[in-house]
Amino acid sequence: MTFTNPPMKHPEDQRTIELPLQPDAEKRRRGRPPKDDAMSDAERARRYRARQKMMPKDEWNYEQVTGVTRAEIERLTGNVAARPQAEAELVAQWAYGMFLLWDRVTAQCQRPDDRSALLALVTA
């Protein structure tokens, strides 16, 4: 196997360009990069504190989760007759989604009578 050296470049050859060692050094700034949105740090902190207040302070038990699910399904399916057909179908799908979420969350500890009662609320 023979290796050949690349041809030597003549000094007047201008086919390549020289790149600076520190590209865009003037544009680079120290500190935190700018955020994509225009929200101020104070507004961001206020929203964070509001989210923290909404989070539950204690652990939920089975009865609380089931009660909240039942109340939400009853709220969604409460006035189905007064809604237009397309909206009623959409809300029925939301209620069924609530049931599926409850079914997933409580899969290990659910009671058969609760499951049948919630399923009856959704399919009614």
PDB file of C-alpha atoms in Angstrom:
ATOM      1  CA  MET A   1       0.000   0.000   0.000  1.00  0.00           C
ATOM      2  CA  THR A   2       1.484   3.311  -0.997  1.00  0.00           C
ATOM      3  CA  PHE A   3       0.509   6.634   0.399  1.00  0.00           C
ATOM      4  CA  THR A   4       0.778   9.754  -1.639  1.00  0.00           C
ATOM      5  CA  ASN A   5       1.047  13.156  -0.157  1.00  0.00           C
ATOM      6  CA  PRO A   6      -1.602  15.653  -1.192  1.00  0.00           C
ATOM      7  CA  PRO A   7      -0.388  18.213  -3.667  1.00  0.00           C
ATOM      8  CA  MET A   8       1.099  21.288  -2.108  1.00  0.00           C
ATOM      9  CA  LYS A   9      -0.974  24.407  -2.173  1.00  0.00           C
ATOM     10  CA  HIS A  10       0.451  27.495  -3.742  1.00  0.00           C
ATOM     11  CA  PRO A  11       0.399  30.682  -1.648  1.00  0.00           C
ATOM     12  CA  GLU A  12      -1.737  32.473  -4.211  1.00  0.00           C
ATOM     13  CA  ASP A  13      -4.433  29.758  -4.044  1.00  0.00           C
ATOM     14  CA  GLN A  14      -7.534  31.426  -2.513  1.00  0.00           C
ATOM     15  CA  ARG A  15      -9.918  28.468  -2.595  1.00  0.00           C
ATOM     16  CA  THR A  16     -10.029  28.087   1.176  1.00  0.00           C
ATOM     17  CA  ILE A  17     -11.020  30.616   3.752  1.00  0.00           C
ATOM     18  CA  GLU A  18      -9.562  31.249   7.172  1.00  0.00           C
ATOM     19  CA  LEU A  19     -11.949  30.958  10.085  1.00  0.00           C
ATOM     20  CA  PRO A  20     -11.492  33.006  13.251  1.00  0.00           C
ATOM     21  CA  LEU A  21     -10.465  31.067  16.328  1.00  0.00           C
ATOM     22  CA  GLN A  22     -13.385  32.397  18.378  1.00  0.00           C
ATOM     23  CA  PRO A  23     -16.405  32.631  16.053  1.00  0.00           C
ATOM     24  CA  ASP A  24     -18.961  35.243  17.043  1.00  0.00           C
ATOM     25  CA  ALA A  25     -16.984  36.207  20.129  1.00  0.00           C
ATOM     26  CA  GLU A  26     -18.585  39.645  20.082  1.00  0.00           C
ATOM     27  CA  LYS A  27     -22.112  38.221  19.975  1.00  0.00           C
ATOM     28  CA  ARG A  28     -21.608  35.820  22.855  1.00  0.00           C
ATOM     29  CA  ARG A  29     -22.751  37.130  26.218  1.00  0.00           C
ATOM     30  CA  ARG A  30     -22.167  35.952  29.723  1.00  0.00           C
ATOM     31  CA  GLY A  31     -24.947  34.796  32.023  1.00  0.00           C
ATOM     32  CA  ARG A  32     -28.226  33.054  31.419  1.00  0.00           C
ATOM     33  CA  PRO A  33     -29.342  32.772  27.794  1.00  0.00           C
ATOM     34  CA  PRO A  34     -32.528  34.678  26.919  1.00  0.00           C
ATOM     35  CA  LYS A  35     -35.805  32.808  27.286  1.00  0.00           C
ATOM     36  CA  ASP A  36     -38.005  32.018  24.318  1.00  0.00           C
ATOM     37  CA  ASP A  37     -41.038  33.730  25.802  1.00  0.00           C
ATOM     38  CA  ALA A  38     -41.350  37.268  27.052  1.00  0.00           C
ATOM     39  CA  MET A  39     -42.575  36.306  30.536  1.00  0.00           C
ATOM     40  CA  SER A  40     -40.745  38.086  33.328  1.00  0.00           C
ATOM     41  CA  ASP A  41     -39.035  36.247  36.161  1.00  0.00           C
ATOM     42  CA  ALA A  42     -41.585  37.660  38.608  1.00  0.00           C
ATOM     43  CA  GLU A  43     -44.485  36.315  36.538  1.00  0.00           C
ATOM     44  CA  ARG A  44     -42.755  32.959  36.188  1.00  0.00           C
ATOM     45  CA  ALA A  45     -42.266  32.797  39.981  1.00  0.00           C
ATOM     46  CA  ARG A  46     -45.883  33.815  40.608  1.00  0.00           C
ATOM     47  CA  ARG A  47     -47.151  31.026  38.336  1.00  0.00           C
ATOM     48  CA  TYR A  48     -44.850  28.523  40.010  1.00  0.00           C
ATOM     49  CA  ARG A  49     -46.199  29.454  43.457  1.00  0.00           C
ATOM     50  CA  ALA A  50     -49.776  29.200  42.186  1.00  0.00           C
ATOM     51  CA  ARG A  51     -49.088  25.712  40.819  1.00  0.00           C
ATOM     52  CA  GLN A  52     -47.568  24.694  44.141  1.00  0.00           C
ATOM     53  CA  LYS A  53     -50.685  25.879  45.989  1.00  0.00           C
ATOM     54  CA  MET A  54     -52.919  23.797  43.720  1.00  0.00           C
ATOM     55  CA  MET A  55     -51.011  20.580  44.389  1.00  0.00           C
ATOM     56  CA  PRO A  56     -52.511  18.405  47.110  1.00  0.00           C
ATOM     57  CA  LYS A  57     -50.679  18.598  50.409  1.00  0.00           C
ATOM     58  CA  ASP A  58     -51.423  15.050  51.490  1.00  0.00           C
ATOM     59  CA  GLU A  59     -51.808  11.682  49.835  1.00  0.00           C
ATOM     60  CA  TRP A  60     -55.111  10.749  48.243  1.00  0.00           C
ATOM     61  CA  ASN A  61     -56.905   7.595  49.235  1.00  0.00           C
ATOM     62  CA  TYR A  62     -59.236   5.378  47.242  1.00  0.00           C
ATOM     63  CA  GLU A  63     -62.444   6.988  48.530  1.00  0.00           C
ATOM     64  CA  GLN A  64     -61.287  10.503  47.644  1.00  0.00           C
ATOM     65  CA  VAL A  65     -60.236   9.537  44.113  1.00  0.00           C
ATOM     66  CA  THR A  66     -63.471   7.639  43.537  1.00  0.00           C
ATOM     67  CA  GLY A  67     -65.586  10.478  44.923  1.00  0.00           C
ATOM     68  CA  VAL A  68     -63.884  13.118  42.787  1.00  0.00           C
ATOM     69  CA  THR A  69     -64.222  10.902  39.710  1.00  0.00           C
ATOM     70  CA  ARG A  70     -67.910  10.254  40.363  1.00  0.00           C
ATOM     71  CA  ALA A  71     -68.577  13.985  40.896  1.00  0.00           C
ATOM     72  CA  GLU A  72     -66.724  14.933  37.694  1.00  0.00           C
ATOM     73  CA  ILE A  73     -68.545  12.310  35.614  1.00  0.00           C
ATOM     74  CA  GLU A  74     -71.898  13.458  37.018  1.00  0.00           C
ATOM     75  CA  ARG A  75     -70.977  17.072  36.250  1.00  0.00           C
ATOM     76  CA  LEU A  76     -70.005  16.239  32.685  1.00  0.00           C
ATOM     77  CA  THR A  77     -73.039  14.095  31.936  1.00  0.00           C
ATOM     78  CA  GLY A  78     -75.515  16.153  33.983  1.00  0.00           C
ATOM     79  CA  ASN A  79     -77.212  18.238  31.274  1.00  0.00           C
ATOM     80  CA  VAL A  80     -76.647  16.131  28.177  1.00  0.00           C
ATOM     81  CA  ALA A  81     -80.163  16.765  26.851  1.00  0.00           C
ATOM     82  CA  ALA A  82     -79.598  20.542  26.735  1.00  0.00           C
ATOM     83  CA  ARG A  83     -76.442  20.256  24.621  1.00  0.00           C
ATOM     84  CA  PRO A  84     -76.126  19.902  20.844  1.00  0.00           C
ATOM     85  CA  GLN A  85     -75.501  16.366  19.593  1.00  0.00           C
ATOM     86  CA  ALA A  86     -71.821  16.871  18.690  1.00  0.00           C
ATOM     87  CA  GLU A  87     -71.050  18.503  22.033  1.00  0.00           C
ATOM     88  CA  ALA A  88     -72.927  15.768  23.911  1.00  0.00           C
ATOM     89  CA  GLU A  89     -70.831  13.091  22.180  1.00  0.00           C
ATOM     90  CA  LEU A  90     -67.622  14.947  23.005  1.00  0.00           C
ATOM     91  CA  VAL A  91     -68.574  15.329  26.673  1.00  0.00           C
ATOM     92  CA  ALA A  92     -69.539  11.646  26.832  1.00  0.00           C
ATOM     93  CA  GLN A  93     -66.057  10.785  25.556  1.00  0.00           C
ATOM     94  CA  TRP A  94     -64.523  13.017  28.242  1.00  0.00           C
ATOM     95  CA  ALA A  95     -66.579  11.237  30.895  1.00  0.00           C
ATOM     96  CA  TYR A  96     -65.466   7.871  29.575  1.00  0.00           C
ATOM     97  CA  GLY A  97     -61.867   9.137  29.674  1.00  0.00           C
ATOM     98  CA  MET A  98     -62.375  10.049  33.345  1.00  0.00           C
ATOM     99  CA  PHE A  99     -63.611   6.521  33.968  1.00  0.00           C
ATOM    100  CA  LEU A 100     -60.611   5.011  32.164  1.00  0.00           C
ATOM    101  CA  LEU A 101     -58.219   7.172  34.192  1.00  0.00           C
ATOM    102  CA  TRP A 102     -59.913   6.124  37.437  1.00  0.00           C
ATOM    103  CA  ASP A 103     -59.795   2.498  36.291  1.00  0.00           C
ATOM    104  CA  ARG A 104     -56.041   2.763  35.631  1.00  0.00           C
ATOM    105  CA  VAL A 105     -55.204   4.608  38.847  1.00  0.00           C
ATOM    106  CA  THR A 106     -57.193   2.295  41.105  1.00  0.00           C
ATOM    107  CA  ALA A 107     -56.541  -0.954  39.253  1.00  0.00           C
ATOM    108  CA  GLN A 108     -54.942  -2.683  42.242  1.00  0.00           C
ATOM    109  CA  CYS A 109     -57.465  -1.663  44.887  1.00  0.00           C
ATOM    110  CA  GLN A 110     -60.817  -0.966  43.230  1.00  0.00           C
ATOM    111  CA  ARG A 111     -64.087  -2.435  44.408  1.00  0.00           C
ATOM    112  CA  PRO A 112     -66.329  -4.158  41.849  1.00  0.00           C
ATOM    113  CA  ASP A 113     -69.445  -2.227  42.908  1.00  0.00           C
ATOM    114  CA  ASP A 114     -67.644   1.108  42.416  1.00  0.00           C
ATOM    115  CA  ARG A 115     -66.451   0.057  38.982  1.00  0.00           C
ATOM    116  CA  SER A 116     -69.908  -1.031  37.865  1.00  0.00           C
ATOM    117  CA  ALA A 117     -71.505   2.151  39.283  1.00  0.00           C
ATOM    118  CA  LEU A 118     -69.054   4.444  37.480  1.00  0.00           C
ATOM    119  CA  LEU A 119     -69.382   2.462  34.262  1.00  0.00           C
ATOM    120  CA  ALA A 120     -73.172   2.771  34.505  1.00  0.00           C
ATOM    121  CA  LEU A 121     -72.838   6.551  34.933  1.00  0.00           C
ATOM    122  CA  VAL A 122     -70.682   6.780  31.814  1.00  0.00           C
ATOM    123  CA  THR A 123     -72.754   4.518  29.588  1.00  0.00           C
ATOM    124  CA  ALA A 124     -76.122   5.950  30.678  1.00  0.00           C
TER     125      ALA A 124
END
